[in-house]
Coordinates of C-alpha atoms in Angstrom, one line a residue:
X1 CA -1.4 -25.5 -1.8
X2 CA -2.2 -25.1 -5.5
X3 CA -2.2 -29.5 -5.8
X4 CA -4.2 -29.8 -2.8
X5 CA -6.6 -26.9 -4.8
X6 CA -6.1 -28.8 -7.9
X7 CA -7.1 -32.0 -6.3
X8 CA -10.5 -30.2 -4.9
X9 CA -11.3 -29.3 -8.7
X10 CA -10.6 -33.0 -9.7
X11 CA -13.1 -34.2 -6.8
X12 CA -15.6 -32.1 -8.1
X13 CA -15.0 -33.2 -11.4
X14 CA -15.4 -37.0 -10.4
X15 CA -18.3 -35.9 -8.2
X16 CA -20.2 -34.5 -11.5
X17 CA -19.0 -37.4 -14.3
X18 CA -16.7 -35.5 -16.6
X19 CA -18.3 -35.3 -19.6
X20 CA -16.8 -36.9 -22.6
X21 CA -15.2 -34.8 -25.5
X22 CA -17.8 -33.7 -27.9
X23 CA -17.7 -31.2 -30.4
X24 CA -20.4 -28.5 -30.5
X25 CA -22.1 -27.8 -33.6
X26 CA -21.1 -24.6 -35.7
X27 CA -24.6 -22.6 -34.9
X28 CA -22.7 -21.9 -31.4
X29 CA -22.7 -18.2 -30.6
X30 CA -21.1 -16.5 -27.4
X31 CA -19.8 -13.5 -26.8
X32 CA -18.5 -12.0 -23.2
X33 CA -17.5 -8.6 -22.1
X34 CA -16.2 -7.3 -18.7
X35 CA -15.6 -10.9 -17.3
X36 CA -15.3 -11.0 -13.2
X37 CA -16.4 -7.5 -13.3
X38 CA -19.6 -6.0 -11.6
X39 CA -20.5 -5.4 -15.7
X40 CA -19.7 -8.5 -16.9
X41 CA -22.3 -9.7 -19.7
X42 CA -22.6 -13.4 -21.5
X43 CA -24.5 -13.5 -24.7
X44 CA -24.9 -16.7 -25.8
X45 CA -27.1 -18.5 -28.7
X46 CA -27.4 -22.0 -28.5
X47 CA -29.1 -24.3 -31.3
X48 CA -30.8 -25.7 -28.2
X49 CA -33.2 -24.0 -25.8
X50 CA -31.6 -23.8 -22.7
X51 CA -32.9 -22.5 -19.6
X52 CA -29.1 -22.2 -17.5
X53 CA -28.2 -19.1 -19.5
X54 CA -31.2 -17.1 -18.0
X55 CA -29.8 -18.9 -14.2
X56 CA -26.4 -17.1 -15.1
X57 CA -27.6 -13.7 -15.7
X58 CA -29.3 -14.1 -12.7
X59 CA -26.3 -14.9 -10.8
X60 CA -24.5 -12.0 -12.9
X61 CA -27.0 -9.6 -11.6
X62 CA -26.5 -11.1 -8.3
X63 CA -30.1 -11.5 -7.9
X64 CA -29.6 -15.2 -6.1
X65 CA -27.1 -16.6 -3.8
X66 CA -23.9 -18.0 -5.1
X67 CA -24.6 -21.1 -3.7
X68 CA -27.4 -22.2 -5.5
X69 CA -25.3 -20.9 -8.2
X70 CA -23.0 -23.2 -7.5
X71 CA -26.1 -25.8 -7.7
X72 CA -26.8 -24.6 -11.1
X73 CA -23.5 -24.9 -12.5
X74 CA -23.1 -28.5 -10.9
X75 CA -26.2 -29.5 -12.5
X76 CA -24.9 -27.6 -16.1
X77 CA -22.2 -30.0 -15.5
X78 CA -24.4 -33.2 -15.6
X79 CA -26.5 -31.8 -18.5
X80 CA -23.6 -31.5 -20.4
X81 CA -22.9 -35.3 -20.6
X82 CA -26.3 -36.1 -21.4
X83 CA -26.4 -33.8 -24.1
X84 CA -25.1 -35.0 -27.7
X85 CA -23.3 -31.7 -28.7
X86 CA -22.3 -30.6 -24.9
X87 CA -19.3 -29.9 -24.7
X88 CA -19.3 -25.9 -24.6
X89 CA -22.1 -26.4 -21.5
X90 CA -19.4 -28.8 -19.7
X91 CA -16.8 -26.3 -20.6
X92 CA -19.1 -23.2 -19.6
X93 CA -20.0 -24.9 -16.0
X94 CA -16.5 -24.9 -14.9
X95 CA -16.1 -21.1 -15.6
X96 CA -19.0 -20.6 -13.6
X97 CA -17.7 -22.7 -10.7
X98 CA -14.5 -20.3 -10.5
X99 CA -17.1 -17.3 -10.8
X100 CA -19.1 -18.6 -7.5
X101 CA -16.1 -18.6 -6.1
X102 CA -14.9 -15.7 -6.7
X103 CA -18.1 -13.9 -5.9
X104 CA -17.4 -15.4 -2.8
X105 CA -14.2 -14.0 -2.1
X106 CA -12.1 -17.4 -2.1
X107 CA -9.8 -16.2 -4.8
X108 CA -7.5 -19.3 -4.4
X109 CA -10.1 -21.6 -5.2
X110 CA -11.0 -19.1 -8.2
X111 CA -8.2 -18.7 -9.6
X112 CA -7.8 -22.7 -9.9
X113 CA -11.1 -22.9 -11.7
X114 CA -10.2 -19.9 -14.2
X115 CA -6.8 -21.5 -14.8
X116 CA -8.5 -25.3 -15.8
X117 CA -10.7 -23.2 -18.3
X118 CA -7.6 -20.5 -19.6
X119 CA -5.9 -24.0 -20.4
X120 CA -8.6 -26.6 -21.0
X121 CA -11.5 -24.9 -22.6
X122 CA -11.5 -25.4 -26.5
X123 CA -13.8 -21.9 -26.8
X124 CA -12.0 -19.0 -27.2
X125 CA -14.4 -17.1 -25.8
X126 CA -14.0 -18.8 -22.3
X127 CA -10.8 -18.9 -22.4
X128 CA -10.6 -14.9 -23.0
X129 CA -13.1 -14.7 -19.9
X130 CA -10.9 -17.1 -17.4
X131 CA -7.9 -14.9 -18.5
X132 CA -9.6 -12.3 -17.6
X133 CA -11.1 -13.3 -14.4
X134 CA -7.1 -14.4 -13.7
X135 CA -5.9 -11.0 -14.1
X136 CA -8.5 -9.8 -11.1
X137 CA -7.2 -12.5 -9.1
X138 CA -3.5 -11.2 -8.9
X139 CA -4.5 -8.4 -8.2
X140 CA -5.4 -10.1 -5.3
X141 CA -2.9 -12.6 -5.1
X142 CA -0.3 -11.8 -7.1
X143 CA 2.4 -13.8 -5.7
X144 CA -0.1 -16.8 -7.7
X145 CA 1.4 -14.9 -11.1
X146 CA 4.4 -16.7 -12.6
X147 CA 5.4 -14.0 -14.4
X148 CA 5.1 -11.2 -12.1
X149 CA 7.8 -8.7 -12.4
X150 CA 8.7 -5.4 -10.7
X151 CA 7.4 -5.2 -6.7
X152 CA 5.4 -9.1 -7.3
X153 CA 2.5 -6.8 -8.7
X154 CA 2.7 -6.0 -11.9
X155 CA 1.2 -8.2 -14.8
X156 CA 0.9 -5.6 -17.6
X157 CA 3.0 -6.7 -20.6
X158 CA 3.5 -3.4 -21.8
X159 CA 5.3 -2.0 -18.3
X160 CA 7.3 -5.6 -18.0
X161 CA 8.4 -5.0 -21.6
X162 CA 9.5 -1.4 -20.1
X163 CA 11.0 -2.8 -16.7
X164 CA 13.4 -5.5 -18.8
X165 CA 14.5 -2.3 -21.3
X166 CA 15.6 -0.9 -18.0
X167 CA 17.5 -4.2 -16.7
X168 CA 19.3 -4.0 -20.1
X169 CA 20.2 -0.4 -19.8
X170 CA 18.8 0.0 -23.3
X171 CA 17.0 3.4 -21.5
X172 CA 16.1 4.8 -25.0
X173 CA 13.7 2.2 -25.4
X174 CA 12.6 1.7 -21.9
X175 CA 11.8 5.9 -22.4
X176 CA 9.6 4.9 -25.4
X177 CA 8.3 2.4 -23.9
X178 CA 7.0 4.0 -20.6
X179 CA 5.9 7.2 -21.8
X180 CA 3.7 5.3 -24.0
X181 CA 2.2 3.3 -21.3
X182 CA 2.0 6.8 -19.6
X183 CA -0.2 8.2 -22.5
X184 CA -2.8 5.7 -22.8
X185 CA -5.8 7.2 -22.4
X186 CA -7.5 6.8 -18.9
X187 CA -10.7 4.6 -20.8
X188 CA -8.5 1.6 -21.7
X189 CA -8.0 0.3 -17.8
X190 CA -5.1 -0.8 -16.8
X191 CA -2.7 2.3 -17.2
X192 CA -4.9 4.1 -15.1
X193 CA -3.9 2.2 -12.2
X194 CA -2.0 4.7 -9.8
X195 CA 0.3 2.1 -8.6
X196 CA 1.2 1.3 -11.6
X197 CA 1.4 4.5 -13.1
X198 CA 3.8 5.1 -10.1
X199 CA 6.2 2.4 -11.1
X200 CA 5.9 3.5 -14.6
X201 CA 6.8 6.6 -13.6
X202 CA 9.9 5.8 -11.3
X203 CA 11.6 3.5 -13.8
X204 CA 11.0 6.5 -16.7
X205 CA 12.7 8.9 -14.0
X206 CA 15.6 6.6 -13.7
X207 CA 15.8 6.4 -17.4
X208 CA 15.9 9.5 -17.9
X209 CA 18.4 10.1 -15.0
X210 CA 20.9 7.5 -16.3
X211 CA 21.5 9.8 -19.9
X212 CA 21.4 12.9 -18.2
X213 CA 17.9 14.3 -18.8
X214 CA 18.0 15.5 -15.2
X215 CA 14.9 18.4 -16.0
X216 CA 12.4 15.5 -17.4
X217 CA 14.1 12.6 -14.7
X218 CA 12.6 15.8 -11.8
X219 CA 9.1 16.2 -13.4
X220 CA 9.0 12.1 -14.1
X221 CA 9.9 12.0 -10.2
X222 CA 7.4 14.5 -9.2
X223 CA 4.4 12.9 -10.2
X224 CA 4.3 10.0 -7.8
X225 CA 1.6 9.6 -5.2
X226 CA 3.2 11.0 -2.1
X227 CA 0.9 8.5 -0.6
X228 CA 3.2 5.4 -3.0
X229 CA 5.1 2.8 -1.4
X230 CA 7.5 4.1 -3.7
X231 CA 7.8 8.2 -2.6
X232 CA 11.2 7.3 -0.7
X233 CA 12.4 5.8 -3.5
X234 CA 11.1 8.7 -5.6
X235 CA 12.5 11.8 -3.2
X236 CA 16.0 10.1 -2.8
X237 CA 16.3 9.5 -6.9
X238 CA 14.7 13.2 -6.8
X239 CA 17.4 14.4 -5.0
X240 CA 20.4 13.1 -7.1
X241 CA 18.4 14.7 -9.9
X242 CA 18.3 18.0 -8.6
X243 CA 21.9 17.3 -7.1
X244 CA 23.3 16.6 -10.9
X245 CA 21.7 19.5 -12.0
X246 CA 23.1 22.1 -9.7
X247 CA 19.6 23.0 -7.8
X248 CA 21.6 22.9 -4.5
X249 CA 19.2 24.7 -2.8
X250 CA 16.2 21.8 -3.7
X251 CA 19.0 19.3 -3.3
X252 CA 19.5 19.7 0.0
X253 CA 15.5 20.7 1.2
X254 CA 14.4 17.1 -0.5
X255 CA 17.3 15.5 1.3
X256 CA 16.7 17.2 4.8
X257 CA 13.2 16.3 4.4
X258 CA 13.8 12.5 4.2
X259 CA 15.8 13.4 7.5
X260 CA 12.9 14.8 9.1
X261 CA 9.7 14.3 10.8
X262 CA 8.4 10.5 10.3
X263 CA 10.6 10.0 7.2
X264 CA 13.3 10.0 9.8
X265 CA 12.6 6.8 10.9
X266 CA 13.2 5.2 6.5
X267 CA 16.7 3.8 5.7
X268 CA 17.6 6.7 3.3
X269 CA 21.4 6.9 3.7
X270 CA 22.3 8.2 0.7
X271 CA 19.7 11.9 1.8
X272 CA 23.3 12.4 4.5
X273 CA 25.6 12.3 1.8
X274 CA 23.5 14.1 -1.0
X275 CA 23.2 17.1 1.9
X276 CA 27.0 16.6 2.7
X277 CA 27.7 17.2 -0.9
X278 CA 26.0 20.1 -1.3
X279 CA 27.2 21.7 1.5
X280 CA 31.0 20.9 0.5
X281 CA 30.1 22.5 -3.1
X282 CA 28.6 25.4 -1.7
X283 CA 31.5 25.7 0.9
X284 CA 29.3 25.6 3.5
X285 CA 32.1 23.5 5.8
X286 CA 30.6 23.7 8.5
X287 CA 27.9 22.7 7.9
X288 CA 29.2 19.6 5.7
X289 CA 31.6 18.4 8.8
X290 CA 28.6 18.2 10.7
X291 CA 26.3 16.5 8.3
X292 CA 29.1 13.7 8.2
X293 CA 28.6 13.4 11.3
X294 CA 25.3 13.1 11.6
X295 CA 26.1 10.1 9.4
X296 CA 27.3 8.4 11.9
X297 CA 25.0 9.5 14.1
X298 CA 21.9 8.2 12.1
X299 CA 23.3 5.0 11.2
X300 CA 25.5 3.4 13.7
X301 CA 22.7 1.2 15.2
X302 CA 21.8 0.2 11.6
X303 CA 25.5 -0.8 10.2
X304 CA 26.1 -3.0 13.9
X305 CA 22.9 -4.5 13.6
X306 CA 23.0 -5.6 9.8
X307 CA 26.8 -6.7 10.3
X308 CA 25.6 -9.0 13.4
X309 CA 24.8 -12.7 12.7
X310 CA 20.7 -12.7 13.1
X311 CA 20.4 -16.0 10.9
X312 CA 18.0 -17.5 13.5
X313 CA 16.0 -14.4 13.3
X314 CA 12.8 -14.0 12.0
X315 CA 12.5 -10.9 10.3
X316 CA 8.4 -11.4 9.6
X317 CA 7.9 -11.8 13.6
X318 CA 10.3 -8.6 14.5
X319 CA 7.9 -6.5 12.0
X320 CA 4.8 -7.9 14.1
X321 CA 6.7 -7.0 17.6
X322 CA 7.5 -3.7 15.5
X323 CA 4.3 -2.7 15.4
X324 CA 3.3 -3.9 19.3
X325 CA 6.5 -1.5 19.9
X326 CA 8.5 -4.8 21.0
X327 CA 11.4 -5.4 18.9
X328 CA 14.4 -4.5 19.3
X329 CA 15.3 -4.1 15.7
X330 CA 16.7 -0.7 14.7
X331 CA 13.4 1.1 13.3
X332 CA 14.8 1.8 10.1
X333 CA 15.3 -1.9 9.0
X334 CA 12.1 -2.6 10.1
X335 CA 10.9 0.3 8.2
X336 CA 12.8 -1.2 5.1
X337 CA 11.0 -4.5 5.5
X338 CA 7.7 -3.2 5.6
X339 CA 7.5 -1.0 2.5
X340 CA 9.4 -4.0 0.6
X341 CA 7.2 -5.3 -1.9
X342 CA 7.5 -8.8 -0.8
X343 CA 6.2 -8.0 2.8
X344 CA 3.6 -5.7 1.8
X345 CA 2.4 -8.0 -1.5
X346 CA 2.4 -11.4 0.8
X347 CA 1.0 -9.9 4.0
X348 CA -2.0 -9.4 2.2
X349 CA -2.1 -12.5 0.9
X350 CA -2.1 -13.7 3.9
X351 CA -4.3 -11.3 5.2
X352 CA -6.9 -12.7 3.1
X353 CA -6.2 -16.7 3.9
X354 CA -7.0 -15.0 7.5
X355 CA -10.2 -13.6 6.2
X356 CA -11.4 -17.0 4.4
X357 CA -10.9 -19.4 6.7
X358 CA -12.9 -16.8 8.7
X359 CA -15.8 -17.1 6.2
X360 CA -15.2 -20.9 5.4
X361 CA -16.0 -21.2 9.3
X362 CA -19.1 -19.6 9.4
X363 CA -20.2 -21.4 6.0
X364 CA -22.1 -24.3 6.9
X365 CA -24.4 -23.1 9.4
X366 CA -25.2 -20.4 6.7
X367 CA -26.2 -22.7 4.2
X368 CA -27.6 -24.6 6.7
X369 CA -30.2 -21.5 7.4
X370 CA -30.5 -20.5 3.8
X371 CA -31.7 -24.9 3.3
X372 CA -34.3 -23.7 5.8
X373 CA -35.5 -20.7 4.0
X374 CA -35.5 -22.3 0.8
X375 CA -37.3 -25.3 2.5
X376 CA -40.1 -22.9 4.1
X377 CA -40.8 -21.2 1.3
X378 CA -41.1 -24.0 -1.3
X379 CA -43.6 -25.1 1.4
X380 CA -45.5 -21.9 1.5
X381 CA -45.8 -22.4 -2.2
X382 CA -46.8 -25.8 -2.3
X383 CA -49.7 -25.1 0.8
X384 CA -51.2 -22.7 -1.3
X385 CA -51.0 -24.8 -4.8
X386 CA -52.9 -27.7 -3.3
X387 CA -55.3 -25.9 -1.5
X388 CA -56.2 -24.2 -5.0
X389 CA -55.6 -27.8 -7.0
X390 CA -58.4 -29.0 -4.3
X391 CA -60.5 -26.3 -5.6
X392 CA -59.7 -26.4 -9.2
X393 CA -60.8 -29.9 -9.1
X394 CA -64.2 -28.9 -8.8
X395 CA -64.2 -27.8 -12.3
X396 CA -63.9 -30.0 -15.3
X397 CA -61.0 -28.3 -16.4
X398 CA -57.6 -27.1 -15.6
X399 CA -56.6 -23.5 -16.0
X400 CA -53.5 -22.6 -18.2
X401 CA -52.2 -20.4 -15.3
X402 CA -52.8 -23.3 -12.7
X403 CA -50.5 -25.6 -15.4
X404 CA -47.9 -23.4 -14.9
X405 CA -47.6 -22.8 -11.2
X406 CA -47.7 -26.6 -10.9
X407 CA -44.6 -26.5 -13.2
X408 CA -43.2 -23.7 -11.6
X409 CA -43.3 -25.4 -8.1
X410 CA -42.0 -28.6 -10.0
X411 CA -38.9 -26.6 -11.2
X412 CA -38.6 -25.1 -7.6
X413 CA -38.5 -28.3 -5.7
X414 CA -35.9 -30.1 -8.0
X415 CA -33.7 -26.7 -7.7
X416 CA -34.2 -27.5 -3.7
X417 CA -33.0 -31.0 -3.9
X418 CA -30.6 -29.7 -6.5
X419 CA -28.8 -27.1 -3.7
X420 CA -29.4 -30.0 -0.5
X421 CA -26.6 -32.3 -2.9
X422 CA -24.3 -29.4 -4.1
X423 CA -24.0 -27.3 -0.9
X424 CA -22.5 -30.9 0.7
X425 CA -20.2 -30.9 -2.3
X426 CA -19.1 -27.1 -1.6
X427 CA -18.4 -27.5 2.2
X428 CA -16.2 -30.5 1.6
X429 CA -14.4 -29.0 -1.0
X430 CA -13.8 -24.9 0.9
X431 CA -13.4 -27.1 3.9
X432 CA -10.0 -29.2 2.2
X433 CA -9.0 -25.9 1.5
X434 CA -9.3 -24.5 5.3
X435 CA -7.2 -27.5 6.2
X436 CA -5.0 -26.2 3.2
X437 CA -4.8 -22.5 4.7
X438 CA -2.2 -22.5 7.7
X439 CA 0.5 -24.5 5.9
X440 CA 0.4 -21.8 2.9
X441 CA 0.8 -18.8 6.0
X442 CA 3.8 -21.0 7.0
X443 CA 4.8 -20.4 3.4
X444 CA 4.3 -17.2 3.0
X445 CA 5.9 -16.3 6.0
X446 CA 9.3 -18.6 4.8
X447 CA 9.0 -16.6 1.4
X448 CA 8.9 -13.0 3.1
X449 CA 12.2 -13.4 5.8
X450 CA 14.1 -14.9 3.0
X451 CA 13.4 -12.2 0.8
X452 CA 14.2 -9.8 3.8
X453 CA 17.3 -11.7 4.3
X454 CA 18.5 -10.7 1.5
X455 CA 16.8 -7.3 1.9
X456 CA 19.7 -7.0 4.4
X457 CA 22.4 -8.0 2.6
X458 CA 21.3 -5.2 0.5
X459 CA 21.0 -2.6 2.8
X460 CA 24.2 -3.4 4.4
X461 CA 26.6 -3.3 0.7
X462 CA 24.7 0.7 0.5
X463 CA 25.5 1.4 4.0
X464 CA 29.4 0.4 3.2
X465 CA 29.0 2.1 -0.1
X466 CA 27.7 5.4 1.3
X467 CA 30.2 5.4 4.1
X468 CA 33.4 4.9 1.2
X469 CA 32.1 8.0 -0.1
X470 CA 31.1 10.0 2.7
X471 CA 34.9 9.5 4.0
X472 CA 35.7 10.5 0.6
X473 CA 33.4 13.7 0.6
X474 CA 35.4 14.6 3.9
X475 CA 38.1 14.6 3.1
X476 CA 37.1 17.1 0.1
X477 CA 35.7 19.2 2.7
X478 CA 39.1 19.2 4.6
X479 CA 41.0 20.4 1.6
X480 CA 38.4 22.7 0.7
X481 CA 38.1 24.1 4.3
X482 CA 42.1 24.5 4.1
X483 CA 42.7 25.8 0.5
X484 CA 39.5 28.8 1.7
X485 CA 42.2 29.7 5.0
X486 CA 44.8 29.9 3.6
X487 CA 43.3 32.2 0.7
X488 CA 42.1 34.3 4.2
X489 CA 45.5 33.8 5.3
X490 CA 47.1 35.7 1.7
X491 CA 44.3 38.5 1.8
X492 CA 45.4 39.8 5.4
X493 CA 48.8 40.1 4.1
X494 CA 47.9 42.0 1.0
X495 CA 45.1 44.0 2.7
X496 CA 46.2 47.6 3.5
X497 CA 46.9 48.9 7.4
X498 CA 43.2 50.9 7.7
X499 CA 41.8 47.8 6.1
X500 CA 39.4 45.9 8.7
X501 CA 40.5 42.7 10.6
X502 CA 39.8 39.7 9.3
X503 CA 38.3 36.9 11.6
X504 CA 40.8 33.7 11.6
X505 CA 38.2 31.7 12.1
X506 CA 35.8 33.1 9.6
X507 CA 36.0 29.8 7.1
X508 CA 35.0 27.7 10.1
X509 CA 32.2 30.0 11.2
X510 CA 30.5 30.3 7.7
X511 CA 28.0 27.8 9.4
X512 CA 24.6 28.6 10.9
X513 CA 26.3 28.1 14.1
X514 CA 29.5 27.8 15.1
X515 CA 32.1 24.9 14.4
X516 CA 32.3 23.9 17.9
X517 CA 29.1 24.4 19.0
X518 CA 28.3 20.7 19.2
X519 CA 25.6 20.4 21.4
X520 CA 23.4 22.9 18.5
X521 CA 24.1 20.8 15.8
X522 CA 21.3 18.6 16.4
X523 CA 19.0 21.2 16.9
X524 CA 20.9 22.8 13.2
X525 CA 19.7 19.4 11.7
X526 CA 16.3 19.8 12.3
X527 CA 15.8 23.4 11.2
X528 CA 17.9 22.8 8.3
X529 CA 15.1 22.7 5.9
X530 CA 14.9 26.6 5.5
X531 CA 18.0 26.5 4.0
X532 CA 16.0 24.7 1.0
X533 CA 14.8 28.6 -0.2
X534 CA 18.1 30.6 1.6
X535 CA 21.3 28.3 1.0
X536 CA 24.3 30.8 0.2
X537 CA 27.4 29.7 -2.4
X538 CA 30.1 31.2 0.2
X539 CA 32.9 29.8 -2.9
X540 CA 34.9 32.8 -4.0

């Protein structure tokens, strides 16, 4: 898609005589601030008088249409070859053709513009404005940045330089890293982003997690969003924290609660065995046989389905039936896929191809309507000049103010002839790109259900992973269970005559119901969350 874009650019290029490399004199001043932002400012002093500096603060202020905007920077364009020192006006008109559209919403023709001028223009000033104007793009497009890191989104240097500390398991640094991302005052911009504050803050929890700094890894874990893409993520990493640190009690409520209500429906194995852990080291056995089960339970769909051969699946589609309630894909892979990053990050991408080739349809009869206007009211204007010109040549002279509405209507008309040429040049060039549109959706598409192939590949090496150790945690839950009867066993031995009767199933009723009341287990799983405040240590 981006060559077919590139070769749009070029034909604009040709259709406007590229102007020839000149350098501009050194009385050049410009200065931009808050570039592609509602505040964005030019200053700019030019040893010439130019009159397309006030057009662009007009556009800035979004007190004209971006299509005769567009006019304006065309005609910019052909000025600049014409001029003898025009080279930052040739320059200057191609940032302003990305702006128009990106006013306009069409960020893929944007972001070529922005990227000819980061790489072409010889003014630093433009150039710090296109990168600039870039940077909004991925945030509409990310998957357009080539060096997007962590979930496609991120394109701060100071949280990549954090998120490779973290790949090299140098955690000290990453630590020192994050926290001062963390700190920046909310004025300077991009830190005070909440997603990525939220990945800032999981990858500092993990840090802190992975040299023991369990207290700051639970208060780093804490302050996500609940409403992140990332809380899962977050709870289950929050649980291990809590797990490692002995809080059995908020151990096992954060684990029950990713086993409850809609977070039932998440692939969160590893919330069975944290609960099945803490259960076994409170010797709660019980209660730890059953949560093993409930392993099963949960997951049995899942491990069949991921071990299947789906290769001629497509996982993209099966999220669309998901949400028509029409696939047969176990909910918590679908689940998985949706709050990946490469789903969520591409969908709306190509949400918004969806949305422009919406717009790009509706274009021409637009302009078409706004030629009309423009036509109607240049001939109100020019009615009343020559029915005043008729008048004023009665007198023997012209007045000063009459000079300048004939000027005025003289500048009006050529801006109207101006628009008539440009607007053609504009709907061939966003209607290349409509054709352009449903081949990148095929691509997208191809780019999410590989990455959700692999998604399951993942998925299924936990799954094996968890079930390796929840066998293991069982059988700790035998020996446990067996060790605490036969300690029973001794005491009745040694108790005295008068002493009271012991139970001989009193290890195996130490549960909130008992061991072989199956059928109550499920209901036991879903009120298990008081336990998160009342969970006894029954070890003696």
């Amino acid at each position: 898609m981006q060559k077919i874009l590139w070769m749009m650019v070029t034909m604009i290029q040709i259709a406007l005589a590229v102007s020839t490399n000149k350098a501009h004199g050194a009385e050049l001043d410009a200065k931009a601030s808050h570039a592609c932002e509602s505040s964005e400012r030019w200053t700019i002093d030019l040893p010439q008088k130019s009159n397309w500096v006030k057009r662009f603060d007009v556009f800035l202020l979004k007190q004209e249409s971006p299509w005769l905007a567009f006019s304006e920077a065309i005609q910019l364009k052909k000025i600049s070859n014409l001029m003898k020192n025009g080279e930052f006006e040739a320059d200057f008109s191609e940032y302003w053709v990305g702006r128009v559209f990106y006013e306009l919403e069409l960020y893929p023709l944007a972001y070529n513009f922005f990227s000819s001028s980061r790489d072409n223009s010889k003014f630093p000033e433009i150039r710090k404005a296109a990168s600039a104007c870039l940077a909004e793009v991925y945030k509409k497009i990310p998957d357009w940045n080539s060096e997007m890191g962590l979930s496609l989104s991120v394109d701060n240097a100071d949280l990549q330089a954090g998120l490779i500390e973290v790949q090299k398991r140098n955690y000290s640094a990453a630590i020192k890293i994050l926290k001062q991302f963390l700190d920046t005052p909310a004025v300077v911009g991009i830190a005070t982003q909440t997603e990525y504050r939220d990945i800032a803050n999981l990858l500092l929890g993990r840090s802190f997690y992975s040299i023991g700094r369990f207290k700051e890894a639970v208060d780093t874990f804490q302050k996500i969003d609940k409403r992140s893409n990332l809380q899962i993520d977050a709870m289950n990493d929050l649980a291990w924290s809590y797990l490692l640190s002995e809080r059995y009690a908020e151990a096992l409520g954060i684990a029950l609660q990713l086993r409850s209500g809609a977070l039932k429906n998440t692939f969160t194995p590893e919330s069975v065995m944290i609960a099945a852990m803490v259960l076994n080291e409170t010797c709660s056995y019980p209660d730890a046989v059953r949560m093993i089960q409930s392993f099963v339970h949960d997951y049995e769909k899942t491990f069949d389905w991921l071990i299947a051969d789906h290769s001629s699946l497509n996982p993209y589609q099966e999220i669309i039936a998901g949400l028509k309630n029409q696939s047969s894909t176990p909910i918590k892979i679908r689940t998985e896929w949706m709050k990946s990053a490469s789903f969520m990050v591409r969908q709306t991408e190509i949400n918004l191809l969806i949305e422009n080739s919406r717009k790009i349809a509706l274009m021409p009869a637009k302009i078409k309507i706004f030629q009309q206007d423009l036509a109607l009211k240049n001939s109100s204007i020019l009615k009343t000049l020559i029915r005043d010109l008729k008048i004023a040549n009665l007198k023997t002279t012209i007045e000063p103010e009459m000079a300048q509405r004939l000027l005025s209507a003289k500048k009006e008309i050529r801006r109207m002839i101006r628009f008539n040429q440009a607007s053609k040049i504009l709907v061939s060039v966003v209607k290349k790109y409509d054709q352009s549109i449903p081949q990148e959706k095929t691509k997208l598409v191809s780019k999410i259900n590989r990455d959700l192939n692999q998604k399951d590949k993942e998925m299924l090496s936990l799954l094996k992973a968890v079930r390796e150790n929840v066998d293991l945690i069982e059988v700790e839950v035998y020996n446990g269970a067996s060790r605490e009867m036969v300690r029973i066993e001794n005491d009745k031995k040694k108790a005295p005559a008068a002493a009271p009767t012991f139970e001989t199933t009193l290890a195996w009723n130490w549960g909130r119901f008992p061991a072989s009341d199956i059928d109550r287990a499920e209901i036991w799983e879903d009120e298990m969350g008081a336990m998160k405040a009342n969970i006894t240590n029954h070890c003696q």
